[in-house]
Amino acid sequence: SHKATNPLNKETDWDSIKGFCDQLDNEPEGPQLATRLLAHKIQSPQEWEAMQALMVLETCMKNCGKRFHSEVAKFRFLNELIKVVSPKYLGARAPEPVKKKVLEMMYSWTVRLPNETKIADAYQMLKKQGIVKQDPVLPDDKPLPPPAPRAKSAIFEDEEKSKTLSRLLNSTHPEDLRAANKLIKEMVQEVSQWLCSTRGLRYAHICICTICMKYMLCTQ
């Protein structure tokens, strides 16, 4: 995780973050090692290093599966997050943006992962202690909770849209390209609504981006 959380990074290193998430998902001890590393980084006195570690954690929670969720939901890891916001431990010196992000993420998990009851217990404890005054407002770009599974007919509909889009993009008529533009917007909107909740859909997003690039080249 060092590359993904390096305090010398000028901006978020998304390639390293994705690589970290993929690696922890593929290794038997990945979730245990990842939570131990991330807990250490999140408690860094350097704000940028801690914030990058939280971005890694947030990304892994969205893209990794049940094994990682279960590890994060153990009191062993949750206590490390609590230390960051609790005045008894690191709360007095931890940067405000870091504490705010920790509370926002913990609250989002109580909404998104209701079956992980220890997360809700830890969050309620912070409320009782007065560390959480009110539930944070979650940004709109994080859809919660995950949408219901898509119907088979919707999948067939997507295949039809892809065929239609391919035909429109290969056309030389301006009206067909305008129709393709409208269809791309619809497809991007649909993908963005359920992208975060299913790992495989990251690849759907890449496909849409490829189509968009092709469209831009066609219209130049």
PDB file of C-alpha atoms in Angstrom:
ATOM      1  CA  SER A   1       0.000   0.000   0.000  1.00  0.00           C
ATOM      2  CA  HIS A   2       3.046   2.309   0.235  1.00  0.00           C
ATOM      3  CA  LYS A   3       2.787   3.503  -3.377  1.00  0.00           C
ATOM      4  CA  ALA A   4      -0.957   4.167  -3.070  1.00  0.00           C
ATOM      5  CA  THR A   5      -0.529   6.148   0.177  1.00  0.00           C
ATOM      6  CA  ASN A   6       2.887   7.756  -0.406  1.00  0.00           C
ATOM      7  CA  PRO A   7       2.797  11.267   1.127  1.00  0.00           C
ATOM      8  CA  LEU A   8       4.997  12.433  -1.781  1.00  0.00           C
ATOM      9  CA  ASN A   9       2.203  11.670  -4.286  1.00  0.00           C
ATOM     10  CA  LYS A  10       1.031  14.928  -5.871  1.00  0.00           C
ATOM     11  CA  GLU A  11      -2.406  13.468  -6.559  1.00  0.00           C
ATOM     12  CA  THR A  12      -4.394  10.286  -5.946  1.00  0.00           C
ATOM     13  CA  ASP A  13      -2.654   7.309  -7.581  1.00  0.00           C
ATOM     14  CA  TRP A  14      -5.727   5.409  -8.790  1.00  0.00           C
ATOM     15  CA  ASP A  15      -3.694   2.741 -10.631  1.00  0.00           C
ATOM     16  CA  SER A  16      -1.872   1.807  -7.415  1.00  0.00           C
ATOM     17  CA  ILE A  17      -5.151   1.854  -5.450  1.00  0.00           C
ATOM     18  CA  LYS A  18      -6.811  -0.493  -7.970  1.00  0.00           C
ATOM     19  CA  GLY A  19      -3.739  -2.739  -7.931  1.00  0.00           C
ATOM     20  CA  PHE A  20      -3.863  -2.893  -4.122  1.00  0.00           C
ATOM     21  CA  CYS A  21      -7.572  -3.839  -4.148  1.00  0.00           C
ATOM     22  CA  ASP A  22      -7.025  -6.533  -6.795  1.00  0.00           C
ATOM     23  CA  GLN A  23      -4.061  -7.977  -4.892  1.00  0.00           C
ATOM     24  CA  LEU A  24      -5.859  -8.232  -1.550  1.00  0.00           C
ATOM     25  CA  ASP A  25      -8.803  -9.916  -3.279  1.00  0.00           C
ATOM     26  CA  ASN A  26      -6.559 -12.555  -4.863  1.00  0.00           C
ATOM     27  CA  GLU A  27      -4.446 -13.518  -1.851  1.00  0.00           C
ATOM     28  CA  PRO A  28      -5.698 -15.855   0.927  1.00  0.00           C
ATOM     29  CA  GLU A  29      -4.406 -13.571   3.695  1.00  0.00           C
ATOM     30  CA  GLY A  30      -5.081 -10.392   1.689  1.00  0.00           C
ATOM     31  CA  PRO A  31      -7.907  -8.873   3.783  1.00  0.00           C
ATOM     32  CA  GLN A  32      -6.080  -9.434   7.109  1.00  0.00           C
ATOM     33  CA  LEU A  33      -2.800  -7.948   5.846  1.00  0.00           C
ATOM     34  CA  ALA A  34      -4.579  -5.061   4.100  1.00  0.00           C
ATOM     35  CA  THR A  35      -6.540  -3.966   7.188  1.00  0.00           C
ATOM     36  CA  ARG A  36      -3.378  -4.085   9.324  1.00  0.00           C
ATOM     37  CA  LEU A  37      -1.457  -1.934   6.830  1.00  0.00           C
ATOM     38  CA  LEU A  38      -4.314   0.507   6.315  1.00  0.00           C
ATOM     39  CA  ALA A  39      -4.935   0.959  10.050  1.00  0.00           C
ATOM     40  CA  HIS A  40      -1.303   2.034  10.464  1.00  0.00           C
ATOM     41  CA  LYS A  41      -1.480   4.474   7.531  1.00  0.00           C
ATOM     42  CA  ILE A  42      -4.855   5.946   8.573  1.00  0.00           C
ATOM     43  CA  GLN A  43      -3.321   6.842  11.940  1.00  0.00           C
ATOM     44  CA  SER A  44      -0.449   8.720  10.272  1.00  0.00           C
ATOM     45  CA  PRO A  45       0.090  12.262  11.635  1.00  0.00           C
ATOM     46  CA  GLN A  46       0.530  13.361   7.987  1.00  0.00           C
ATOM     47  CA  GLU A  47      -2.914  14.371   6.747  1.00  0.00           C
ATOM     48  CA  TRP A  48      -2.304  13.545   3.071  1.00  0.00           C
ATOM     49  CA  GLU A  49      -0.973  10.062   3.861  1.00  0.00           C
ATOM     50  CA  ALA A  50      -3.965   9.338   6.125  1.00  0.00           C
ATOM     51  CA  MET A  51      -6.459  10.675   3.553  1.00  0.00           C
ATOM     52  CA  GLN A  52      -4.922   8.533   0.798  1.00  0.00           C
ATOM     53  CA  ALA A  53      -5.177   5.468   3.063  1.00  0.00           C
ATOM     54  CA  LEU A  54      -8.866   6.259   3.630  1.00  0.00           C
ATOM     55  CA  MET A  55      -9.381   6.531  -0.143  1.00  0.00           C
ATOM     56  CA  VAL A  56      -7.760   3.097  -0.542  1.00  0.00           C
ATOM     57  CA  LEU A  57     -10.035   1.682   2.176  1.00  0.00           C
ATOM     58  CA  GLU A  58     -13.144   3.272   0.652  1.00  0.00           C
ATOM     59  CA  THR A  59     -12.278   1.976  -2.835  1.00  0.00           C
ATOM     60  CA  CYS A  60     -11.616  -1.543  -1.548  1.00  0.00           C
ATOM     61  CA  MET A  61     -14.902  -1.550   0.380  1.00  0.00           C
ATOM     62  CA  LYS A  62     -16.736  -0.697  -2.851  1.00  0.00           C
ATOM     63  CA  ASN A  63     -14.870  -3.099  -5.125  1.00  0.00           C
ATOM     64  CA  CYS A  64     -13.833  -6.060  -2.973  1.00  0.00           C
ATOM     65  CA  GLY A  65     -16.086  -8.786  -1.707  1.00  0.00           C
ATOM     66  CA  LYS A  66     -17.424 -10.299   1.486  1.00  0.00           C
ATOM     67  CA  ARG A  67     -14.018 -11.433   2.820  1.00  0.00           C
ATOM     68  CA  PHE A  68     -12.725  -7.875   3.003  1.00  0.00           C
ATOM     69  CA  HIS A  69     -16.027  -6.503   4.342  1.00  0.00           C
ATOM     70  CA  SER A  70     -15.948  -9.082   7.145  1.00  0.00           C
ATOM     71  CA  GLU A  71     -12.377  -8.164   8.093  1.00  0.00           C
ATOM     72  CA  VAL A  72     -13.166  -4.430   8.212  1.00  0.00           C
ATOM     73  CA  ALA A  73     -16.264  -5.219  10.288  1.00  0.00           C
ATOM     74  CA  LYS A  74     -14.230  -6.851  13.084  1.00  0.00           C
ATOM     75  CA  PHE A  75     -13.763  -4.857  16.289  1.00  0.00           C
ATOM     76  CA  ARG A  76     -10.007  -5.313  15.867  1.00  0.00           C
ATOM     77  CA  PHE A  77     -10.036  -2.989  12.841  1.00  0.00           C
ATOM     78  CA  LEU A  78     -12.974  -0.804  13.891  1.00  0.00           C
ATOM     79  CA  ASN A  79     -11.143   0.020  17.136  1.00  0.00           C
ATOM     80  CA  GLU A  80      -8.224   1.356  15.064  1.00  0.00           C
ATOM     81  CA  LEU A  81     -10.650   3.731  13.281  1.00  0.00           C
ATOM     82  CA  ILE A  82     -12.234   4.721  16.606  1.00  0.00           C
ATOM     83  CA  LYS A  83      -8.783   5.669  17.944  1.00  0.00           C
ATOM     84  CA  VAL A  84      -8.482   8.278  15.162  1.00  0.00           C
ATOM     85  CA  VAL A  85     -11.657  10.124  16.212  1.00  0.00           C
ATOM     86  CA  SER A  86     -11.606   9.532  19.981  1.00  0.00           C
ATOM     87  CA  PRO A  87     -10.092  12.315  22.150  1.00  0.00           C
ATOM     88  CA  LYS A  88      -8.819   9.586  24.515  1.00  0.00           C
ATOM     89  CA  TYR A  89      -6.464   8.304  21.826  1.00  0.00           C
ATOM     90  CA  LEU A  90      -5.451  10.166  18.634  1.00  0.00           C
ATOM     91  CA  GLY A  91      -8.514  12.412  18.252  1.00  0.00           C
ATOM     92  CA  ALA A  92      -6.835  15.443  19.850  1.00  0.00           C
ATOM     93  CA  ARG A  93      -4.077  15.574  17.217  1.00  0.00           C
ATOM     94  CA  ALA A  94      -5.644  13.853  14.194  1.00  0.00           C
ATOM     95  CA  PRO A  95      -6.413  16.310  11.339  1.00  0.00           C
ATOM     96  CA  GLU A  96     -10.075  17.361  11.138  1.00  0.00           C
ATOM     97  CA  PRO A  97     -10.560  16.226   7.487  1.00  0.00           C
ATOM     98  CA  VAL A  98      -9.287  12.764   8.440  1.00  0.00           C
ATOM     99  CA  LYS A  99     -11.696  12.473  11.398  1.00  0.00           C
ATOM    100  CA  LYS A 100     -14.578  13.732   9.260  1.00  0.00           C
ATOM    101  CA  LYS A 101     -13.815  11.179   6.531  1.00  0.00           C
ATOM    102  CA  VAL A 102     -13.580   8.296   9.035  1.00  0.00           C
ATOM    103  CA  LEU A 103     -17.026   9.122  10.459  1.00  0.00           C
ATOM    104  CA  GLU A 104     -18.541   9.570   7.000  1.00  0.00           C
ATOM    105  CA  MET A 105     -17.212   6.187   5.862  1.00  0.00           C
ATOM    106  CA  MET A 106     -18.349   4.377   9.013  1.00  0.00           C
ATOM    107  CA  TYR A 107     -21.828   5.845   8.639  1.00  0.00           C
ATOM    108  CA  SER A 108     -21.976   4.912   4.928  1.00  0.00           C
ATOM    109  CA  TRP A 109     -21.144   1.292   5.818  1.00  0.00           C
ATOM    110  CA  THR A 110     -23.984   1.152   8.365  1.00  0.00           C
ATOM    111  CA  VAL A 111     -26.315   2.067   5.484  1.00  0.00           C
ATOM    112  CA  ARG A 112     -24.673  -0.006   2.766  1.00  0.00           C
ATOM    113  CA  LEU A 113     -23.756  -3.105   4.790  1.00  0.00           C
ATOM    114  CA  PRO A 114     -26.606  -3.517   7.313  1.00  0.00           C
ATOM    115  CA  ASN A 115     -25.678  -7.182   7.946  1.00  0.00           C
ATOM    116  CA  GLU A 116     -22.287  -6.182   9.386  1.00  0.00           C
ATOM    117  CA  THR A 117     -23.764  -5.368  12.794  1.00  0.00           C
ATOM    118  CA  LYS A 118     -20.442  -4.613  14.522  1.00  0.00           C
ATOM    119  CA  ILE A 119     -20.020  -1.543  12.303  1.00  0.00           C
ATOM    120  CA  ALA A 120     -23.416  -0.237  13.442  1.00  0.00           C
ATOM    121  CA  ASP A 121     -22.509  -1.046  17.077  1.00  0.00           C
ATOM    122  CA  ALA A 122     -19.233   0.885  16.805  1.00  0.00           C
ATOM    123  CA  TYR A 123     -20.949   3.855  15.151  1.00  0.00           C
ATOM    124  CA  GLN A 124     -23.716   3.929  17.803  1.00  0.00           C
ATOM    125  CA  MET A 125     -21.055   3.874  20.522  1.00  0.00           C
ATOM    126  CA  LEU A 126     -19.458   6.985  18.968  1.00  0.00           C
ATOM    127  CA  LYS A 127     -22.889   8.633  19.065  1.00  0.00           C
ATOM    128  CA  LYS A 128     -23.362   7.786  22.747  1.00  0.00           C
ATOM    129  CA  GLN A 129     -19.924   9.215  23.524  1.00  0.00           C
ATOM    130  CA  GLY A 130     -20.882  12.467  21.763  1.00  0.00           C
ATOM    131  CA  ILE A 131     -18.145  12.058  19.132  1.00  0.00           C
ATOM    132  CA  VAL A 132     -20.865  11.875  16.453  1.00  0.00           C
ATOM    133  CA  LYS A 133     -23.271  14.784  16.973  1.00  0.00           C
ATOM    134  CA  GLN A 134     -25.360  14.011  13.902  1.00  0.00           C
ATOM    135  CA  ASP A 135     -25.163  11.627  10.953  1.00  0.00           C
ATOM    136  CA  PRO A 136     -22.998  13.031   8.151  1.00  0.00           C
ATOM    137  CA  VAL A 137     -24.573  13.935   4.815  1.00  0.00           C
ATOM    138  CA  LEU A 138     -23.298  11.439   2.278  1.00  0.00           C
ATOM    139  CA  PRO A 139     -22.231  12.807  -1.130  1.00  0.00           C
ATOM    140  CA  ASP A 140     -24.653  12.118  -3.973  1.00  0.00           C
ATOM    141  CA  ASP A 141     -21.968  10.344  -5.995  1.00  0.00           C
ATOM    142  CA  LYS A 142     -22.039   7.365  -3.613  1.00  0.00           C
ATOM    143  CA  PRO A 143     -25.337   5.561  -4.307  1.00  0.00           C
ATOM    144  CA  LEU A 144     -26.644   3.874  -1.149  1.00  0.00           C
ATOM    145  CA  PRO A 145     -27.920   1.268  -0.622  1.00  0.00           C
ATOM    146  CA  PRO A 146     -26.940  -1.075  -3.505  1.00  0.00           C
ATOM    147  CA  PRO A 147     -29.660  -1.515  -6.141  1.00  0.00           C
ATOM    148  CA  ALA A 148     -31.615  -4.730  -6.525  1.00  0.00           C
ATOM    149  CA  PRO A 149     -30.293  -7.356  -8.991  1.00  0.00           C
ATOM    150  CA  ARG A 150     -31.139  -6.553 -12.578  1.00  0.00           C
ATOM    151  CA  ALA A 151     -33.824  -8.540 -14.357  1.00  0.00           C
ATOM    152  CA  LYS A 152     -32.849 -10.825 -17.241  1.00  0.00           C
ATOM    153  CA  SER A 153     -34.893  -8.686 -19.638  1.00  0.00           C
ATOM    154  CA  ALA A 154     -32.786  -5.648 -18.687  1.00  0.00           C
ATOM    155  CA  ILE A 155     -29.615  -7.537 -19.657  1.00  0.00           C
ATOM    156  CA  PHE A 156     -31.104  -8.417 -23.058  1.00  0.00           C
ATOM    157  CA  GLU A 157     -32.095  -4.767 -23.426  1.00  0.00           C
ATOM    158  CA  ASP A 158     -28.447  -3.773 -22.860  1.00  0.00           C
ATOM    159  CA  GLU A 159     -27.327  -6.150 -25.618  1.00  0.00           C
ATOM    160  CA  GLU A 160     -29.848  -4.582 -27.982  1.00  0.00           C
ATOM    161  CA  LYS A 161     -28.623  -1.087 -27.054  1.00  0.00           C
ATOM    162  CA  SER A 162     -25.016  -2.128 -27.742  1.00  0.00           C
ATOM    163  CA  LYS A 163     -25.956  -3.439 -31.195  1.00  0.00           C
ATOM    164  CA  THR A 164     -27.903  -0.247 -31.955  1.00  0.00           C
ATOM    165  CA  LEU A 165     -25.018   1.921 -30.742  1.00  0.00           C
ATOM    166  CA  SER A 166     -22.490   0.039 -32.862  1.00  0.00           C
ATOM    167  CA  ARG A 167     -24.687   0.533 -35.956  1.00  0.00           C
ATOM    168  CA  LEU A 168     -25.131   4.271 -35.242  1.00  0.00           C
ATOM    169  CA  LEU A 169     -21.408   4.838 -34.672  1.00  0.00           C
ATOM    170  CA  ASN A 170     -20.538   3.194 -37.990  1.00  0.00           C
ATOM    171  CA  SER A 171     -22.918   5.522 -39.816  1.00  0.00           C
ATOM    172  CA  THR A 172     -21.768   8.663 -41.612  1.00  0.00           C
ATOM    173  CA  HIS A 173     -25.075  10.510 -41.129  1.00  0.00           C
ATOM    174  CA  PRO A 174     -25.014  13.390 -38.572  1.00  0.00           C
ATOM    175  CA  GLU A 175     -28.452  12.451 -37.204  1.00  0.00           C
ATOM    176  CA  ASP A 176     -27.211   8.908 -36.452  1.00  0.00           C
ATOM    177  CA  LEU A 177     -24.225  10.324 -34.556  1.00  0.00           C
ATOM    178  CA  ARG A 178     -26.575  12.592 -32.576  1.00  0.00           C
ATOM    179  CA  ALA A 179     -28.703   9.551 -31.720  1.00  0.00           C
ATOM    180  CA  ALA A 180     -25.523   7.686 -30.693  1.00  0.00           C
ATOM    181  CA  ASN A 181     -24.584  10.580 -28.414  1.00  0.00           C
ATOM    182  CA  LYS A 182     -27.972  10.424 -26.691  1.00  0.00           C
ATOM    183  CA  LEU A 183     -27.744   6.629 -26.293  1.00  0.00           C
ATOM    184  CA  ILE A 184     -24.221   6.865 -24.826  1.00  0.00           C
ATOM    185  CA  LYS A 185     -25.452   9.351 -22.223  1.00  0.00           C
ATOM    186  CA  GLU A 186     -28.288   6.994 -21.251  1.00  0.00           C
ATOM    187  CA  MET A 187     -25.930   4.017 -20.962  1.00  0.00           C
ATOM    188  CA  VAL A 188     -23.354   5.937 -18.921  1.00  0.00           C
ATOM    189  CA  GLN A 189     -26.096   7.081 -16.537  1.00  0.00           C
ATOM    190  CA  GLU A 190     -27.356   3.502 -16.118  1.00  0.00           C
ATOM    191  CA  VAL A 191     -23.857   2.131 -15.528  1.00  0.00           C
ATOM    192  CA  SER A 192     -22.974   4.821 -12.978  1.00  0.00           C
ATOM    193  CA  GLN A 193     -26.060   3.944 -10.897  1.00  0.00           C
ATOM    194  CA  TRP A 194     -24.969   0.386 -10.183  1.00  0.00           C
ATOM    195  CA  LEU A 195     -21.222   0.474 -10.890  1.00  0.00           C
ATOM    196  CA  CYS A 196     -20.082   0.697  -7.253  1.00  0.00           C
ATOM    197  CA  SER A 197     -22.086  -2.240  -5.958  1.00  0.00           C
ATOM    198  CA  THR A 198     -20.803  -5.027  -8.243  1.00  0.00           C
ATOM    199  CA  ARG A 199     -17.124  -5.733  -8.911  1.00  0.00           C
ATOM    200  CA  GLY A 200     -17.612  -7.002 -12.451  1.00  0.00           C
ATOM    201  CA  LEU A 201     -19.323  -3.806 -13.499  1.00  0.00           C
ATOM    202  CA  ARG A 202     -16.008  -1.931 -13.360  1.00  0.00           C
ATOM    203  CA  TYR A 203     -15.327  -3.597 -16.696  1.00  0.00           C
ATOM    204  CA  ALA A 204     -18.678  -2.416 -18.054  1.00  0.00           C
ATOM    205  CA  HIS A 205     -17.579   1.105 -17.206  1.00  0.00           C
ATOM    206  CA  ILE A 206     -14.334   0.588 -19.171  1.00  0.00           C
ATOM    207  CA  CYS A 207     -16.387  -0.629 -22.147  1.00  0.00           C
ATOM    208  CA  ILE A 208     -18.595   2.462 -22.020  1.00  0.00           C
ATOM    209  CA  CYS A 209     -15.515   4.709 -21.829  1.00  0.00           C
ATOM    210  CA  THR A 210     -14.066   2.934 -24.890  1.00  0.00           C
ATOM    211  CA  ILE A 211     -17.299   3.539 -26.789  1.00  0.00           C
ATOM    212  CA  CYS A 212     -17.225   7.214 -25.762  1.00  0.00           C
ATOM    213  CA  MET A 213     -13.653   7.558 -27.046  1.00  0.00           C
ATOM    214  CA  LYS A 214     -14.643   5.951 -30.332  1.00  0.00           C
ATOM    215  CA  TYR A 215     -17.575   8.347 -30.613  1.00  0.00           C
ATOM    216  CA  MET A 216     -15.368  11.380 -29.974  1.00  0.00           C
ATOM    217  CA  LEU A 217     -12.952  10.232 -32.677  1.00  0.00           C
ATOM    218  CA  CYS A 218     -15.863   9.728 -35.086  1.00  0.00           C
ATOM    219  CA  THR A 219     -17.215  13.228 -34.522  1.00  0.00           C
ATOM    220  CA  GLN A 220     -13.906  15.148 -34.775  1.00  0.00           C
TER     221      GLN A 220
END
